[in-house]
mmCIF file of C-alpha atoms in Angstrom:
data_model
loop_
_atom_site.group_PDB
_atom_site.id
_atom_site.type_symbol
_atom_site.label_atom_id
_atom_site.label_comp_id
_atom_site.label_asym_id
_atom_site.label_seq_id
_atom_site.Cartn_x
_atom_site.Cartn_y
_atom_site.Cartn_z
ATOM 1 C CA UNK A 1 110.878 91.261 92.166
ATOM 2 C CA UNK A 2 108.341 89.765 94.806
ATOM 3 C CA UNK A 3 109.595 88.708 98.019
ATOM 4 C CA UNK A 4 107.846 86.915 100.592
ATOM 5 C CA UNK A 5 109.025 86.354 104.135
ATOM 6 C CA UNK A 6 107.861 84.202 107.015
ATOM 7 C CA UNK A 7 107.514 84.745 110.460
ATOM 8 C CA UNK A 8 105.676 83.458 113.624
ATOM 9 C CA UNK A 9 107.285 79.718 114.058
ATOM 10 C CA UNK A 10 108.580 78.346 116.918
ATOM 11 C CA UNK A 11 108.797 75.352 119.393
ATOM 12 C CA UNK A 12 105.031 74.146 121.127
ATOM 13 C CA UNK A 13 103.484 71.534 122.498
ATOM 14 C CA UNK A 14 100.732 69.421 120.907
ATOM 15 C CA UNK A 15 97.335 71.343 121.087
ATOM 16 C CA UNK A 16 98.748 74.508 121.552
ATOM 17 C CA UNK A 17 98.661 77.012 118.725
ATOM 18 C CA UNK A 18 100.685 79.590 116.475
ATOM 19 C CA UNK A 19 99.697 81.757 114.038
ATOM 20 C CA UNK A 20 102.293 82.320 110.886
ATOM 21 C CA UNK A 21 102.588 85.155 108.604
ATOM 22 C CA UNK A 22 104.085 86.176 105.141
ATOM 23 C CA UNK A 23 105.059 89.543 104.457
ATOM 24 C CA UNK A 24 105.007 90.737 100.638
ATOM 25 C CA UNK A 25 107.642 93.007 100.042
ATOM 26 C CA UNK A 26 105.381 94.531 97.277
ATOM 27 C CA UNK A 27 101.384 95.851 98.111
ATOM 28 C CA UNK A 28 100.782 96.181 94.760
ATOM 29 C CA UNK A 29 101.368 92.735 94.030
ATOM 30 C CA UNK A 30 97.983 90.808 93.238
ATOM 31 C CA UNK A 31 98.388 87.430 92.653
ATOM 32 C CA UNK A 32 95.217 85.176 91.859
ATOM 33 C CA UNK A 33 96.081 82.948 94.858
ATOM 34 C CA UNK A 34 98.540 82.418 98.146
ATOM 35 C CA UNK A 35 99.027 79.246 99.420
ATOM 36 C CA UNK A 36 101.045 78.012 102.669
ATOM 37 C CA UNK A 37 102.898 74.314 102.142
ATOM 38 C CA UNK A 38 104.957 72.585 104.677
ATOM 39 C CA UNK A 39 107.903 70.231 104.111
ATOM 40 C CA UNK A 40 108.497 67.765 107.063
ATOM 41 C CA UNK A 41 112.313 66.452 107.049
ATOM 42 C CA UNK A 42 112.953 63.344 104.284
ATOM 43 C CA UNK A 43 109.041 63.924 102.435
ATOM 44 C CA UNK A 44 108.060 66.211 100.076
ATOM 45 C CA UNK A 45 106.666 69.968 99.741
ATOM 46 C CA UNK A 46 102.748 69.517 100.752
ATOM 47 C CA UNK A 47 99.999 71.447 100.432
ATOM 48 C CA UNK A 48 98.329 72.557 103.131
ATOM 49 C CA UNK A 49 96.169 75.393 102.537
ATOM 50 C CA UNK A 50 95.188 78.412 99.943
ATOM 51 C CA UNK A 51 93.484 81.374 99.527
ATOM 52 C CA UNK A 52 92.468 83.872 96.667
ATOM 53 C CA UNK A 53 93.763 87.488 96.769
ATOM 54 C CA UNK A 54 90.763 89.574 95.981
ATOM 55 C CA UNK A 55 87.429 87.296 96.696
ATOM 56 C CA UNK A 56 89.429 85.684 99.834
ATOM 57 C CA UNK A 57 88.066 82.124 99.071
ATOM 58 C CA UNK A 58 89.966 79.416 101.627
ATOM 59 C CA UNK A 59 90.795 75.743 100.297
ATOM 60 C CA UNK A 60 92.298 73.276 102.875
ATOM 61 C CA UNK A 61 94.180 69.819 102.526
ATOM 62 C CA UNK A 62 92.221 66.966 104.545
ATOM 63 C CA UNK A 63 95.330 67.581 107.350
ATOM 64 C CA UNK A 64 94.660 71.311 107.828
ATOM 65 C CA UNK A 65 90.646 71.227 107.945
ATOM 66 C CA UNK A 66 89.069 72.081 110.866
ATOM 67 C CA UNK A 67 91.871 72.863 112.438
ATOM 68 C CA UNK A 68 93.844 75.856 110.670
ATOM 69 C CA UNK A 69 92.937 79.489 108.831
ATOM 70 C CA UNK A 70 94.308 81.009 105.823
ATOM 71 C CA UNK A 71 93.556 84.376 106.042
ATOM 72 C CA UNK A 72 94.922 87.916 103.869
ATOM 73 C CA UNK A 73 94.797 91.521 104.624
ATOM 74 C CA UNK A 74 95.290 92.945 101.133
ATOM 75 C CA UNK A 75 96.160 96.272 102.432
ATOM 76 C CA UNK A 76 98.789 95.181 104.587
ATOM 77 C CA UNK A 77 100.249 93.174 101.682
ATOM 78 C CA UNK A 78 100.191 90.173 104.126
ATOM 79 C CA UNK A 79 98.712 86.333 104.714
ATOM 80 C CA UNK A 80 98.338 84.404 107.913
ATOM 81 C CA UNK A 81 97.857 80.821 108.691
ATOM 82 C CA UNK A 82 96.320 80.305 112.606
ATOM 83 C CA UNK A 83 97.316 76.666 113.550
ATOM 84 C CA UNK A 84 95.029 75.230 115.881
ATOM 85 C CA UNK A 85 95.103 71.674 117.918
ATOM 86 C CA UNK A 86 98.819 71.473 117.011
ATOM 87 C CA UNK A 87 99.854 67.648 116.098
ATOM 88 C CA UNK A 88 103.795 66.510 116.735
ATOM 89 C CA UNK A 89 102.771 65.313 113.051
ATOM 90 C CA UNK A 90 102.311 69.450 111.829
ATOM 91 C CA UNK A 91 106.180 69.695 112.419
ATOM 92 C CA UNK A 92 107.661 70.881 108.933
ATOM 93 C CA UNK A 93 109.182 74.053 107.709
ATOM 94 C CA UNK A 94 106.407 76.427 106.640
ATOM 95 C CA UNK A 95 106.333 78.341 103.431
ATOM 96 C CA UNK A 96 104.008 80.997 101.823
ATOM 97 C CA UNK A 97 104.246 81.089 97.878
ATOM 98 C CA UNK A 98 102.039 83.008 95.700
ATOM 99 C CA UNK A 99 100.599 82.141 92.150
ATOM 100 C CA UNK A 100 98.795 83.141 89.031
ATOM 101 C CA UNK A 101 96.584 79.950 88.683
ATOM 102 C CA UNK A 102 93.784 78.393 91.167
ATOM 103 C CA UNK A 103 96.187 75.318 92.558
ATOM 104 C CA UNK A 104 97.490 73.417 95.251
ATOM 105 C CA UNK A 105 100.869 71.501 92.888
ATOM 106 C CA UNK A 106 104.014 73.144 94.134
ATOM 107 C CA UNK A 107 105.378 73.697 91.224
ATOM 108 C CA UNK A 108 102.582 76.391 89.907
ATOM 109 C CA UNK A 109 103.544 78.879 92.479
ATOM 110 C CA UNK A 110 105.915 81.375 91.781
ATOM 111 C CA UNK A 111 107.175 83.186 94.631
ATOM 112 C CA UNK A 112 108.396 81.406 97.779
ATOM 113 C CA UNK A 113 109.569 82.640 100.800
ATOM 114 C CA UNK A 114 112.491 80.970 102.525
ATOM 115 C CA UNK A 115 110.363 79.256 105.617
ATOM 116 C CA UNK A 116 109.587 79.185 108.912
ATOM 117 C CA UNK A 117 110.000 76.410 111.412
ATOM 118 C CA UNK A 118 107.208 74.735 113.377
ATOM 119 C CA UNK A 119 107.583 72.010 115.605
ATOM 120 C CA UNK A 120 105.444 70.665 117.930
ATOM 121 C CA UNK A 121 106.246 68.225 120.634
ATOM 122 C CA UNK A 122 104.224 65.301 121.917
#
């Protein structure tokens, strides 16, 4: 069983930054992608951004260009999303999920972790 588990949220003000991680409890784990979503209270799971395991090719939502990361460190069994310019608008629970397929639908990824909180206030 794959676990992932968040970390690095917290309470800031707009344009500061955080940087969020997600631990996988398994190294040998290779999934074709990671992605990190965000769920804001009464809307939907978004997208925000992905990135593939082995090549490390980023894909952003138009919200998260420019101004966050998605990184990896495939030895450290680990991803990271650095939030830059933070927006009272980025406030959501933040999740890291993991899939077999290219994709930024929520409901092709496989593995979630339970979340981390980030909100930002004006």
């Amino acid at each position: 069983q794959v676990r992932l588990v968040e970390s690095g949220g917290g309470l800031v003000q707009a344009g500061d930054s955080l940087r969020l991680s997600c631990a996988l409890s398994r190294q040998t784990f290779s999934p074709y992608a990671m992605g990190w979503f965000r769920q804001a209270p009464g809307k939907e799971r978004e997208f925000v951004a992905y990135i593939t395991w082995i090549a490390g090719a980023p894909y952003y939502s138009d919200s998260a260009k420019g101004r966050f990361t998605i990184s990896r460190d495939k030895e450290k069994a680990a991803l990271y999303l650095q939030m830059n310019n933070l927006k009272p608008e980025d406030t959501a629970v933040y999740y890291c999920a993991a899939t077999q397929f290219l994709t930024t639908m929520v409901n092709e990824y496989d593995f979630w972790g339970p979340g981390t909180q980030v909100t930002v206030s004006s």
